[in-house]
Coordinates of C-alpha atoms and ligand atoms in Angstrom, one line a residue:
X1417 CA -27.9 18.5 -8.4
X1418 CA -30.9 16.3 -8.7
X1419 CA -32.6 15.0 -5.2
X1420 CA -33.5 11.8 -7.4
X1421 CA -32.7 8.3 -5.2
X1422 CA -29.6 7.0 -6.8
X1423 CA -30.9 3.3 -8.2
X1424 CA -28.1 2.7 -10.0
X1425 CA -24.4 2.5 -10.1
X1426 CA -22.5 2.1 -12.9
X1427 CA -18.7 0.8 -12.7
X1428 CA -16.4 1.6 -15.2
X1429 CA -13.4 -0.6 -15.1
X1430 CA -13.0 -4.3 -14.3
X1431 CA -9.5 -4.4 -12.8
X1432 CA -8.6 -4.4 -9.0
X1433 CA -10.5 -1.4 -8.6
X1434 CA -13.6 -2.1 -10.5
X1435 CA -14.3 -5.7 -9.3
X1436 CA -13.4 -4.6 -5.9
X1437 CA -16.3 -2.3 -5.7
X1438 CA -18.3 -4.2 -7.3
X1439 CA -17.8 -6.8 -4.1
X1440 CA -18.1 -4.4 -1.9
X1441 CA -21.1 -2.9 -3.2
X1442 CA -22.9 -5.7 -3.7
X1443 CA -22.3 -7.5 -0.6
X1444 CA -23.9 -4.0 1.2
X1445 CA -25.9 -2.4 -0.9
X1446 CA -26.8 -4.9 -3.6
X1447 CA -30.4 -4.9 -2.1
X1448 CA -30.9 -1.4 -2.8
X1449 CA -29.2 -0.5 -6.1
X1450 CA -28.5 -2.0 -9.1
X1451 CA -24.9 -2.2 -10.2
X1452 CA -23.7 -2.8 -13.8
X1453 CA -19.8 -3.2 -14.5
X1454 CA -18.6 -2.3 -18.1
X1455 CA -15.0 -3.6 -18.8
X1456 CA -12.9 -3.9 -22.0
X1457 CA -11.0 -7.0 -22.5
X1458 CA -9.9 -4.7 -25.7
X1459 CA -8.0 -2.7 -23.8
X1460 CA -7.5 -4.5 -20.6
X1461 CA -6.3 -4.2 -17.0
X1462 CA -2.6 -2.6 -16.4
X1463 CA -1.8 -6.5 -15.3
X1464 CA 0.3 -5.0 -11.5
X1465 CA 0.0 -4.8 -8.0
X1466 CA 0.5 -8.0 -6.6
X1467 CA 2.0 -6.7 -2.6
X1468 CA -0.8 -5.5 -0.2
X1469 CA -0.9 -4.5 3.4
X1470 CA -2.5 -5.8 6.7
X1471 CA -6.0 -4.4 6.0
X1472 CA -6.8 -6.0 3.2
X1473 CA -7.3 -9.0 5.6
X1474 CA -10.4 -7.4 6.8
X1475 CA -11.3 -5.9 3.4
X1476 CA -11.8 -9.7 2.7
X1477 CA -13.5 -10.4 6.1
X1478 CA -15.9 -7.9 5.1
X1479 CA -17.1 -10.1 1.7
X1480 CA -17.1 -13.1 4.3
X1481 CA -13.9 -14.9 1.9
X1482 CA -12.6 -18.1 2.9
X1483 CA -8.8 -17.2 3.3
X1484 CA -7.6 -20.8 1.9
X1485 CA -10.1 -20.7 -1.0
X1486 CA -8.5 -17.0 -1.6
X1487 CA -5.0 -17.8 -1.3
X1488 CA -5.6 -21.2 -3.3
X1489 CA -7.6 -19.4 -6.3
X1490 CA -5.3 -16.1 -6.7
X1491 CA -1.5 -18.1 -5.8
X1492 CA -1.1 -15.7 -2.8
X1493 CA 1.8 -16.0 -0.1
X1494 CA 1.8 -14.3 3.0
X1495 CA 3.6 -10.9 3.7
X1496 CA 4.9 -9.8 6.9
X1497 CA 6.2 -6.6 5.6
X1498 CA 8.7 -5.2 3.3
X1499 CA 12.5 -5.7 3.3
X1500 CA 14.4 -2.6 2.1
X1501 CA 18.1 -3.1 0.8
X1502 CA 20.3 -0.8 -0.1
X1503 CA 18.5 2.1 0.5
X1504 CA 20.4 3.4 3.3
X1505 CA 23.5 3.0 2.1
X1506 CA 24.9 0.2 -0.5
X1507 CA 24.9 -3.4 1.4
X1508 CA 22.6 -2.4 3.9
X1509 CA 19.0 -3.4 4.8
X1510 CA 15.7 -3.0 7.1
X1511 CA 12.5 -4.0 7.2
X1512 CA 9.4 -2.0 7.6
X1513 CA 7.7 -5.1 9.5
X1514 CA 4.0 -5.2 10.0
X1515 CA 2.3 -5.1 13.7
X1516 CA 3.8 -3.7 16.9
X1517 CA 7.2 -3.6 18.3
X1518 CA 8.0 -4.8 21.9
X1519 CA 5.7 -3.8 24.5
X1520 CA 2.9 -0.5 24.8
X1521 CA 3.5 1.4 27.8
X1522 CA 1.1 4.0 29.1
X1523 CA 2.6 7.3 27.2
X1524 CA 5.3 6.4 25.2
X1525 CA 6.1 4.0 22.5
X1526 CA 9.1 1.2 23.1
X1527 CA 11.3 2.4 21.4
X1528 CA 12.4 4.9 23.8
X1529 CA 12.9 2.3 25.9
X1530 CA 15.1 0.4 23.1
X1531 CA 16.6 3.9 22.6
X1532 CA 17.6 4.3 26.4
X1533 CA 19.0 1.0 26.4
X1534 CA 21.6 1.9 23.6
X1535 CA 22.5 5.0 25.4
X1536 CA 23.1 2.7 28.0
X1537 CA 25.1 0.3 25.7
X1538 CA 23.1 -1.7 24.7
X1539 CA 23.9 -3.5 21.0
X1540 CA 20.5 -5.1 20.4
X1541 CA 18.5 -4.2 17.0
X1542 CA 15.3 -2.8 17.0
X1543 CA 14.1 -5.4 15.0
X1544 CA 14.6 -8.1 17.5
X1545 CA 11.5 -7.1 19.8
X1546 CA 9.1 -7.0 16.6
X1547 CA 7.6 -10.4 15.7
X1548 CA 6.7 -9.9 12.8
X1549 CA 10.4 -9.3 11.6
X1550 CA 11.7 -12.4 13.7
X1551 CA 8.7 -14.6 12.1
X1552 CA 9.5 -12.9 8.2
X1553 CA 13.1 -13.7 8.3
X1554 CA 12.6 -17.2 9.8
X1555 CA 10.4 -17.9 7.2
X1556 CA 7.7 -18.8 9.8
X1557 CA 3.9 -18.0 9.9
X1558 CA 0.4 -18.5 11.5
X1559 CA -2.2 -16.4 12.1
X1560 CA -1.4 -15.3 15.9
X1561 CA -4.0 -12.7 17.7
X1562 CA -1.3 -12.8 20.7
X1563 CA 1.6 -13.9 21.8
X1564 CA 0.5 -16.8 24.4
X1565 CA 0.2 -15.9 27.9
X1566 CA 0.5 -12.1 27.4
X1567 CA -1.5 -9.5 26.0
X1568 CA 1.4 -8.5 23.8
X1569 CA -0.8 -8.9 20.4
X1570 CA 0.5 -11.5 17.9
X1571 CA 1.4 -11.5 13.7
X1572 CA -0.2 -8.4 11.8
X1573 CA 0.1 -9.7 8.1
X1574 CA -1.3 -9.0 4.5
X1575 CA -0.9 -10.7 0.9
X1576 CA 0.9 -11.2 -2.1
X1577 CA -1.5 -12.4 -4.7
X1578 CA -1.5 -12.6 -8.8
X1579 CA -3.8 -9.4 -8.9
X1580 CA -5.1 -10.9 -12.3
X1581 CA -6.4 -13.6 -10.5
X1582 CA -7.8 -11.4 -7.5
X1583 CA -9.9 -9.6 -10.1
X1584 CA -11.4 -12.6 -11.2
X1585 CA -12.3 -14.2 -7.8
X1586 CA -14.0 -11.2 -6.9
X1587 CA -15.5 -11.0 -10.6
X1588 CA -17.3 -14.4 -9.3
X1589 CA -18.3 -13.1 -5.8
X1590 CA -19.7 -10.1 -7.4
X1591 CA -21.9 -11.9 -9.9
X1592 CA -23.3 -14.1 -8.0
X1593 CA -24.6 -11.5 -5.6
X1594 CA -25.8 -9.9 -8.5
X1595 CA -23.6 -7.3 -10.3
X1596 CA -24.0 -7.3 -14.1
X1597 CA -21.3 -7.4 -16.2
X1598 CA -20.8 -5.8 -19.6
X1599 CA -17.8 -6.4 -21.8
X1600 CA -17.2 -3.5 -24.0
X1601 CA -15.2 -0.4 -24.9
X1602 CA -16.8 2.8 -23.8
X1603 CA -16.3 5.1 -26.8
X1604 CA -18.9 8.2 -25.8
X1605 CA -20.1 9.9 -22.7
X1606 CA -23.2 12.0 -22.6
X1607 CA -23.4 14.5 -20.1
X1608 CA -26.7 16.7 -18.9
X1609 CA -26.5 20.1 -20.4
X1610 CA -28.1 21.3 -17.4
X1611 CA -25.7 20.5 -14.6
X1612 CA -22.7 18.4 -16.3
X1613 CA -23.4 15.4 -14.6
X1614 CA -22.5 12.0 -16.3
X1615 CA -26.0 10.9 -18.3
X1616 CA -24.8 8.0 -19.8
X1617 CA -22.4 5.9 -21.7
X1618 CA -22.1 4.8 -25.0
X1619 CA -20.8 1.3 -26.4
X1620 CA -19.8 0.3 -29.8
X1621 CA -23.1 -0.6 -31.5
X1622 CA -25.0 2.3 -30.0
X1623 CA -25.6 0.8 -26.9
X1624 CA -26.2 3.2 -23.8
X1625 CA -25.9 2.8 -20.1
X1626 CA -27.1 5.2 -18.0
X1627 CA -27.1 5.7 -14.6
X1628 CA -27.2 8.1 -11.3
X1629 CA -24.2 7.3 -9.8
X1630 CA -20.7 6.5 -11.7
X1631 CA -17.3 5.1 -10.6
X1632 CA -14.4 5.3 -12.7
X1633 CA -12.1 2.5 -12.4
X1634 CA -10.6 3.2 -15.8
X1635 CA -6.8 3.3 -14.0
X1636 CA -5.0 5.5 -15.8
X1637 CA -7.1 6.1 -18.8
X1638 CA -9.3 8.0 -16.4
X1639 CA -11.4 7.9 -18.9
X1640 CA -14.6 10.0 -16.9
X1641 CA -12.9 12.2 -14.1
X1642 CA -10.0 13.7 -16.6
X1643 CA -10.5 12.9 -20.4
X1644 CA -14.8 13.8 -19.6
X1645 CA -14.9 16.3 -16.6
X1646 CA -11.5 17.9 -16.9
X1647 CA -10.4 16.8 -13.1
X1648 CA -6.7 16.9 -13.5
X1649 CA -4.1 15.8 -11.2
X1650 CA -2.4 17.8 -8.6
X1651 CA 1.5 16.1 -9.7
X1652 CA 4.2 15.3 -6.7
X1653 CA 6.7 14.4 -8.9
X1654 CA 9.0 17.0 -7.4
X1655 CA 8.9 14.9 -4.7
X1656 CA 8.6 11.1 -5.9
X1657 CA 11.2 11.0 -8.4
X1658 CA 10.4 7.9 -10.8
X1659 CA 7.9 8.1 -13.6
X1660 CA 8.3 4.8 -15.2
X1661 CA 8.1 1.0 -14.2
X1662 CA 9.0 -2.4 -15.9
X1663 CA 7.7 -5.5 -15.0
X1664 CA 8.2 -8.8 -16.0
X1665 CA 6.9 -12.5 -14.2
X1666 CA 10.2 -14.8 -13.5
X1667 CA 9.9 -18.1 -12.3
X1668 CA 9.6 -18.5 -8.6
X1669 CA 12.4 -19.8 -6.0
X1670 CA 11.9 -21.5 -3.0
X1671 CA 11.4 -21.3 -0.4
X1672 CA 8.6 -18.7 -0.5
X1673 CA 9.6 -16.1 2.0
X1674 CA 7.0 -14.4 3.7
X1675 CA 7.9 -10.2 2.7
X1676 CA 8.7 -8.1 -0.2
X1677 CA 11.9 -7.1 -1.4
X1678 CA 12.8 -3.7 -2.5
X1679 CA 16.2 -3.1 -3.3
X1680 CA 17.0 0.3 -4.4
X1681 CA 19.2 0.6 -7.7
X1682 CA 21.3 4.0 -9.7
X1683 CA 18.0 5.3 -10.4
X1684 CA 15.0 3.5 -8.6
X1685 CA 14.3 0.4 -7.1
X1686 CA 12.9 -3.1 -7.7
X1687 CA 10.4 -5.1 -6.5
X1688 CA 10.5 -9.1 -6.0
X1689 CA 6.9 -10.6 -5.1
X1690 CA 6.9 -14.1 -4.2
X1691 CA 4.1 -15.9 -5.6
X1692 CA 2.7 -19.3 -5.0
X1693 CA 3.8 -20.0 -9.2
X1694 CA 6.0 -17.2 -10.1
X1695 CA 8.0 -14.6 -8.5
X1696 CA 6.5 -10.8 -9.7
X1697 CA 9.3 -8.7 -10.6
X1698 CA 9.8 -5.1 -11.9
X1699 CA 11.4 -1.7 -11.7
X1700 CA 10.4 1.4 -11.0
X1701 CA 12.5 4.6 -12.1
X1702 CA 13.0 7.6 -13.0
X1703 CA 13.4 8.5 -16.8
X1704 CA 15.5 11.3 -16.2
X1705 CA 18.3 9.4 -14.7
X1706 CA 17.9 6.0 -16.7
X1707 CA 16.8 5.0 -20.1
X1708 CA 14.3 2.0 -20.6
X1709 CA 17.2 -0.3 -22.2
X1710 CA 19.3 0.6 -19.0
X1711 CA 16.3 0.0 -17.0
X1712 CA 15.7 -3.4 -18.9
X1713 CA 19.4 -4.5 -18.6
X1714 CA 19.2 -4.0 -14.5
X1715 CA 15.5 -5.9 -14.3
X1716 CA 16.9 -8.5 -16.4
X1717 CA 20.3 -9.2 -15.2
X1718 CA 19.2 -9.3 -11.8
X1719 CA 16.4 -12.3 -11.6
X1720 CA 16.4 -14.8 -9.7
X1721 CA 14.6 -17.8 -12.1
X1722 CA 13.7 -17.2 -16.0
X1723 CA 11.6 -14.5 -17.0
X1724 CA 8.7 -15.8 -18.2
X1725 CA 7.4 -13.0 -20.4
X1726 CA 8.7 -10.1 -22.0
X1727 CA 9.2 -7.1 -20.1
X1728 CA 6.7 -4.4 -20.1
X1729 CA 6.7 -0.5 -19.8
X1730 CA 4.2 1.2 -17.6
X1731 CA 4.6 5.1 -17.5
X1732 CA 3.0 6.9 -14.6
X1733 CA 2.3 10.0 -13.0
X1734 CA 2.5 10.4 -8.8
X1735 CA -0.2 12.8 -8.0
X1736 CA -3.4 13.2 -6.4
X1737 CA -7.0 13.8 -8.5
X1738 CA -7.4 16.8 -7.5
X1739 CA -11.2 15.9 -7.2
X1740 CA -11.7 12.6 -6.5
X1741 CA -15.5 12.5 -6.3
X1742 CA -16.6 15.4 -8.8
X1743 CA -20.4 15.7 -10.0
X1744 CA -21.9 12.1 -10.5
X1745 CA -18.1 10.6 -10.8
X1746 CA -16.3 9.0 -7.8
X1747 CA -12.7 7.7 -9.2
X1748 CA -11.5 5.1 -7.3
X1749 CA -8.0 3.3 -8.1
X1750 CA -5.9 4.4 -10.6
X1751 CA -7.6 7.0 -11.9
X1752 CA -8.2 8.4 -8.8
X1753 CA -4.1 9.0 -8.9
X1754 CA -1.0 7.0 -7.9
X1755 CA 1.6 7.3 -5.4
X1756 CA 3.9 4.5 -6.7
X1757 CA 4.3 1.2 -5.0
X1758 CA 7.2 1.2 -2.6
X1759 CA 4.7 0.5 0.4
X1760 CA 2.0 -1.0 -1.8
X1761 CA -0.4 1.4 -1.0
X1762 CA -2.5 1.6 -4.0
X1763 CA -5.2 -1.7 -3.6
X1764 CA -5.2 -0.3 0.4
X1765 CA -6.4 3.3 -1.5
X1766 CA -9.0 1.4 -3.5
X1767 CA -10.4 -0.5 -0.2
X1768 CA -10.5 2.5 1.8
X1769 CA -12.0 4.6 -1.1
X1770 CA -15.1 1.8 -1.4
X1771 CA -15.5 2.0 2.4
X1772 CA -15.9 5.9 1.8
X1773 CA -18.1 6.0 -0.7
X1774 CA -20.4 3.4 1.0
X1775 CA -20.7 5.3 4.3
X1776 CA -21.2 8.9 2.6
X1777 CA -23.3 7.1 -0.5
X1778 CA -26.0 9.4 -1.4
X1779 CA -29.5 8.3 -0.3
X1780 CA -31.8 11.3 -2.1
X1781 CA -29.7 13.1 -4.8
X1782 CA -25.4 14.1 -4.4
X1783 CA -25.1 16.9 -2.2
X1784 CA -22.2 19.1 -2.3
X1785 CA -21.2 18.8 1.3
X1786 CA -21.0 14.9 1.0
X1787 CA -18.9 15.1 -1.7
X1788 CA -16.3 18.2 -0.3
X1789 CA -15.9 15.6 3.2
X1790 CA -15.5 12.9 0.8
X1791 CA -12.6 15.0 -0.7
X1792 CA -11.4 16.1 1.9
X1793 CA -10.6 12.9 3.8
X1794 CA -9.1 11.5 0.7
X1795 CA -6.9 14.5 0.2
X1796 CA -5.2 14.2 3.9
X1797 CA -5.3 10.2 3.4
X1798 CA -3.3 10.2 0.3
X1799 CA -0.9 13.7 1.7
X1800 CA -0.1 11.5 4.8
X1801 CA 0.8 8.0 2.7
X1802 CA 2.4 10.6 0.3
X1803 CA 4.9 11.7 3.2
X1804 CA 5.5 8.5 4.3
X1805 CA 7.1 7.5 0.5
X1806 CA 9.0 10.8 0.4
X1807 CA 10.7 10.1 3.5
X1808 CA 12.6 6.7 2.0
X1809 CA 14.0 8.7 -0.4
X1810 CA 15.0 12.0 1.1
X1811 CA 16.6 10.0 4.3
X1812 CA 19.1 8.0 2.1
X1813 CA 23.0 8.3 2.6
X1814 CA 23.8 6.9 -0.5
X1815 CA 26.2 9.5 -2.8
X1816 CA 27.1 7.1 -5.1
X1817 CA 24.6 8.2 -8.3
X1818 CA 23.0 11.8 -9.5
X1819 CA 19.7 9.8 -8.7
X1820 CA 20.1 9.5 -5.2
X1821 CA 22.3 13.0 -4.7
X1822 CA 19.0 14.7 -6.2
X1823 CA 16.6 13.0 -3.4
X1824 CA 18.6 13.7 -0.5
X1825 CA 18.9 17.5 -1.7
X1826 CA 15.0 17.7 -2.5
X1827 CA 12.9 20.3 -0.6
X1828 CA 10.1 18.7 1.1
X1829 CA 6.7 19.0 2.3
X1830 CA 7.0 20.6 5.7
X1831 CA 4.7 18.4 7.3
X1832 CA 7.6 16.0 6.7
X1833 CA 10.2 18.0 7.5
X1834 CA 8.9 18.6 10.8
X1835 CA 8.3 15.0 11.8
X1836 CA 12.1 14.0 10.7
X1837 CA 13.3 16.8 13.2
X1838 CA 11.2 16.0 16.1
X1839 CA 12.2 12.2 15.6
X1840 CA 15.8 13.2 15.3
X1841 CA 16.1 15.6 18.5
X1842 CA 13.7 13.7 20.8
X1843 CA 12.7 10.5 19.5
X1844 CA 9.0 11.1 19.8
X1845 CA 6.9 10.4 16.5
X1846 CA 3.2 11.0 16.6
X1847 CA 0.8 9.2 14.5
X1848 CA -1.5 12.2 13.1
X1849 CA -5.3 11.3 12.4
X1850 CA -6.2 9.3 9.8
X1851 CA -2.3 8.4 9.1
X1852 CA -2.6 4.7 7.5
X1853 CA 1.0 4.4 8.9
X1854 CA 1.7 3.6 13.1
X1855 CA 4.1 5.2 15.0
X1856 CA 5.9 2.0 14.8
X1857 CA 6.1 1.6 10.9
X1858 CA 7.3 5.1 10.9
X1859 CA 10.0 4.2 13.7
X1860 CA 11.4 1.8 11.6
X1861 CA 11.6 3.5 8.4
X1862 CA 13.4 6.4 10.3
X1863 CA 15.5 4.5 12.1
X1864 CA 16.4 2.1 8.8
X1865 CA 17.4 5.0 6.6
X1866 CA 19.7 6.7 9.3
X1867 CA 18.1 8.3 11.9
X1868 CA 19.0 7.7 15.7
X1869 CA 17.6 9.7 17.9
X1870 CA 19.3 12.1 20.0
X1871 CA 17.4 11.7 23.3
X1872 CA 14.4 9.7 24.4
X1873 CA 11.6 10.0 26.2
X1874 CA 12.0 10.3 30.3
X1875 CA 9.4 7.8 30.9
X1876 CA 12.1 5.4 30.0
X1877 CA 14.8 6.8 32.8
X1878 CA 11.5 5.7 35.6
X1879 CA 13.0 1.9 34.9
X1880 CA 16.4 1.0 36.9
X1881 CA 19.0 -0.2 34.7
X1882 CA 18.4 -3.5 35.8
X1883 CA 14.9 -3.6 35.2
X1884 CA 15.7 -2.4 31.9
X1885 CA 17.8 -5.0 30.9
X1886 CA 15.3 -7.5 32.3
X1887 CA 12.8 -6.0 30.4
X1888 CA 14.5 -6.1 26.8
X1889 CA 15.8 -9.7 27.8
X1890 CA 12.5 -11.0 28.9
X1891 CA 10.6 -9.4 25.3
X1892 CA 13.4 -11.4 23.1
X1893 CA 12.7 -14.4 24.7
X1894 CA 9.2 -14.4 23.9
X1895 CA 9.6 -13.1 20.7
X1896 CA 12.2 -16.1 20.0
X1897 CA 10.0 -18.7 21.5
X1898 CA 7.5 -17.6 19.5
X1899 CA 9.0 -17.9 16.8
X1900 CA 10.0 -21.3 17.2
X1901 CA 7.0 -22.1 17.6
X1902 CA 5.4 -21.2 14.4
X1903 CA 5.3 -23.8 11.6
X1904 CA 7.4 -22.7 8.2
X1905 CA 5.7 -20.6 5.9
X1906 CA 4.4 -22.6 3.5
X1907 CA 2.9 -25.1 5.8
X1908 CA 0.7 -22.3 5.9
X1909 CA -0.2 -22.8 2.1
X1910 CA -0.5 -26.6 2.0
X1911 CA -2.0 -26.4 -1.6
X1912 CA 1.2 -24.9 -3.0
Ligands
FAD705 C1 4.2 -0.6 -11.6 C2 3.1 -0.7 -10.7 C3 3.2 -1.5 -9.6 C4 2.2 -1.6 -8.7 N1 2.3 -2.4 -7.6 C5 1.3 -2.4 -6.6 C6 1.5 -3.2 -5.4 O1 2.4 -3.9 -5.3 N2 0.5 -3.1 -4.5 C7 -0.6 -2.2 -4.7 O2 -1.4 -2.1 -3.8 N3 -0.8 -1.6 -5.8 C8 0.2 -1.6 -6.8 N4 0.0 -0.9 -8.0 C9 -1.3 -0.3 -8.2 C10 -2.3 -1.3 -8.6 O3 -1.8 -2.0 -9.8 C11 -3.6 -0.7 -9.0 O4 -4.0 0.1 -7.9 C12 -4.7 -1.7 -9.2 O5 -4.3 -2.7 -10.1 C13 -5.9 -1.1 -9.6 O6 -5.9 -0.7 -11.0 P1 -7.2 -0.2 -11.7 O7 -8.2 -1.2 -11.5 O8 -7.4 1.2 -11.1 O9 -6.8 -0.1 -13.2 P2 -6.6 -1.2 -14.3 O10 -6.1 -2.4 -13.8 O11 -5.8 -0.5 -15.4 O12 -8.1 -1.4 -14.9 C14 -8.7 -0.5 -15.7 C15 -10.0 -1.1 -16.3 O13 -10.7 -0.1 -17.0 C16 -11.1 -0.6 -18.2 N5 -11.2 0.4 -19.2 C17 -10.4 1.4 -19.5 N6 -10.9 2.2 -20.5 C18 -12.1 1.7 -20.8 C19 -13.0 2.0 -21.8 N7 -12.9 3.0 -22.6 N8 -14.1 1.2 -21.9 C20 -14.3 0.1 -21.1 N9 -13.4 -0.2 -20.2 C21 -12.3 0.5 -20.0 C22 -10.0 -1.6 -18.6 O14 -10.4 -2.6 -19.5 C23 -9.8 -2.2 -17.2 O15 -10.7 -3.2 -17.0 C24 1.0 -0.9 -8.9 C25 0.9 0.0 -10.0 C26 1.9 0.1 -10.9 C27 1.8 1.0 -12.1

């Protein structure tokens, strides 16, 4: 450990990750480091991730980005949350919708409310007090801090973008606030004898860039944190089945609907982005239960417009770095690990990563301390999101393939476990700290793949069963109103 000031930050990696922390960076602490950005349009960027979620609209806040100069330059669409079919069973679908769900009361979440109600009788979905669902299937949107004349809040939304294209917006942003950019393929890393840290790196040509701080947005090259310091990955892929995706570009239908799809085949799922030029599609699966030309055949059979490229192969690894800041090397993105991207977690990983490492970055040399809290709060970040993807596949009732017998039949973590039971015998869910997911999006996803709960909370039995009815009746109203009052979609993206 050297207590040198870090003056300068070297970035390896110009895709998603790389340019994003270059922004970031640069826009808060370009006046006191220098920041250099080595990328390789060699070997290039691994081309995915086009589905965000909510707070990437602040991520982009935080740069000061014009929204309509964003959506315009990277074809984005909005996305109101993510539409899963056939997960449950065959012919069946929910949607994990962004934002909140009917009312808050003082001590316990709607829902109990909702579920009181069906005890009662009642036949209304879930879905029909959340706004955000009413507005995505509609195909309605506007930016809505509340719903007028309440305090009930409004729309929570995110992106779909060309991530390609977000790379290179930000590429622009960064440069002008002064990030330098080198193109070139890294081929050598020197490291101090003394204490291992990362000296320097070496280009083709004998070029060296050294630096006191490194961040290694190689994706899943992981070209400084594995291949250089021997930081392996701690793999959960006894728990998230698929190892492999395919992805290919179709051309886009309209209209442009406001949400992902993911519709869960034999031995996966796939993915349908709606773009403002192109629809993103791809697969992910497992390579024990399908071959790539089986993959291929299901991807291709099952677009919606004509592919305009040739598929391509991306194997994976789910896991967590079991480091992800280690000696002078913070890994952020895809070398930091991957948890696939069923709730499109990953650029949401990368953002919160960047806001880390600027609010522990070290001032007079890395201290060991900064770097274990750094660690540690990415560890229970990516063990909670990790939970969250299990639970989709564990909770299916589908029997129909060896695929989805194995992930009902999987042990899992016990974290997990415990949070199915609870939700199953009393309704109650409880969001623990630093879980990217609410209670609400964990509602839904529990109650989508099969769960309903066998009690509720007795806060809801305080309300007569009049004013209970009045009170679901009243919330549908305004959710419906609202609705009707939002202009279509892609009014919203006039330049389209
Ligand atoms: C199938 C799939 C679907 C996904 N979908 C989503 C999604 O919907 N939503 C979401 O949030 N995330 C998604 N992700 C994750 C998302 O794609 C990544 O988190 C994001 O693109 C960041 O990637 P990256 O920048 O870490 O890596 P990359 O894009 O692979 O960039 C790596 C960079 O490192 C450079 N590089 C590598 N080696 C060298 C070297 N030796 N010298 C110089 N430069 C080098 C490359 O040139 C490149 O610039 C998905 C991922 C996969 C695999």
């Amino acid at each position: 450990m050297s207590g040198a000031k870090i003056k300068k930050v070297v970035i390896l990696g110009g895709g998603t990750a790389g340019w994003m922390i270059a922004a970031l960076l640069a826009k808060v602490l370009g006046k006191a480091i220098s920041i250099t950005l080595v990328e390789s349009d060699r070997i290039g960027t691994v081309g995915v991730g086009e589905a965000t979620i909510p707070p990437i609209v602040n991520f982009n806040q935080a740069l000061g980005l014009d929204e309509r100069e964003f959506l315009r330059a990277t074809k984005g669409t909005i996305k109101l949350g993510i539409q899963f079919e056939n997960w449950l069973r065959q012919g069946e679908s929910y949607m994990h919708a962004f934002g909140s769900v009917g009312k808050k009361f003082p001590f316990c979440d709607f829902h109990h409310f909702w579920c009181r109600h069906r005890h009662a009788g009642g036949t209304s979905s879930y879905w029909d007090y959340s706004l955000n669902y009413q507005a995505a299937v509609h195909n309605r949107f506007a930016p809505l801090a509340q719903i007028k004349g309440t305090n009930l809040p409004g729309i929570s939304y995110a992106y779909h973008f060309d991530a390609g294209l977000y790379a290179q917006f930000l590429r622009r942003f960064a440069e002008d606030k002064g990030v330098h950019r080198i193109e070139g393929t890294v081929s050598g890393v020197q490291l101090c004898p003394r204490d291992g840290f990362v000296e320097s790196l070496s280009l083709g040509g004998g070029q060296r860039i050294a630096a006191g701080l490194f961040v290694d947005c190689t994706g899943l090259a992981a070209l400084l944190i594995e291949k250089t310091l021997g930081i392996d990955l701690e793999s959960w892929s006894q728990w998230l089945p698929c190892d492999r995706a395919m992805a290919v570009p179709s051309a886009g239908s309209r209209p442009l609907i406001p949400y992902t799809r993911s519709i869960a085949r034999a031995a996966g799922w796939q993915w349908r982005i709606p773009l403002q030029h192109r629809s993103g599609n791809g697969i992910v699966y497992s390579s024990d239960h399908w071959s790539d030309a089986q993959a291929r055949e299901a991807l291709m059979d099952s677009l919606d417009g004509e592919a305009l490229a040739e598929p391509r192969i991306i194997p994976f690894r789910t896991g967590r770095r079991r480091n992800q800041w280690d000696r002078n090397v913070v890994s952020i993105g895809l070398s930091s690990g991957f948890l696939e991207p069923l709730e499109s977690t990953s650029i949401h990983l990368i953002q919160s990563a960047a806001t880390r490492l600027i609010k522990s970055f070290p001032h007079r040399g890395i201290r060991p301390a900064e770097v274990a809290e750094f660690n540690r709060q990415s560890k229970v970040e990516m063990e909670r999101i990790r939970d969250f993807i299990i639970l989709h596949y564990k909770l299916n009732q589908r029997r129909d393939t060896d695929f989805w017998r194995q992930c009902e039949a999987m042990e899992i973590p016990s974290t997990l476990a415990d949070k199915i039971e609870l939700f199953r015998h009393t309704g109650k869910v409880f969001r623990d700290y630093d879980d990217l997911f609410t209670e609400e999006a964990w509602q839904q996803v529990m109650l989508g793949q099969g769960i309903v709960p066998e009690d509720y909370h007795p806060i809801a039995d305080t309300l007569s069963e009049r004013q209970l009815d009045e009170l679901m009746a009243s919330l549908k109203t305004l959710i419906d109103g609202t609705v009707k009052s939002l202009p279509a979609h892609e009014e919203y993206l006039p330049f389209c």
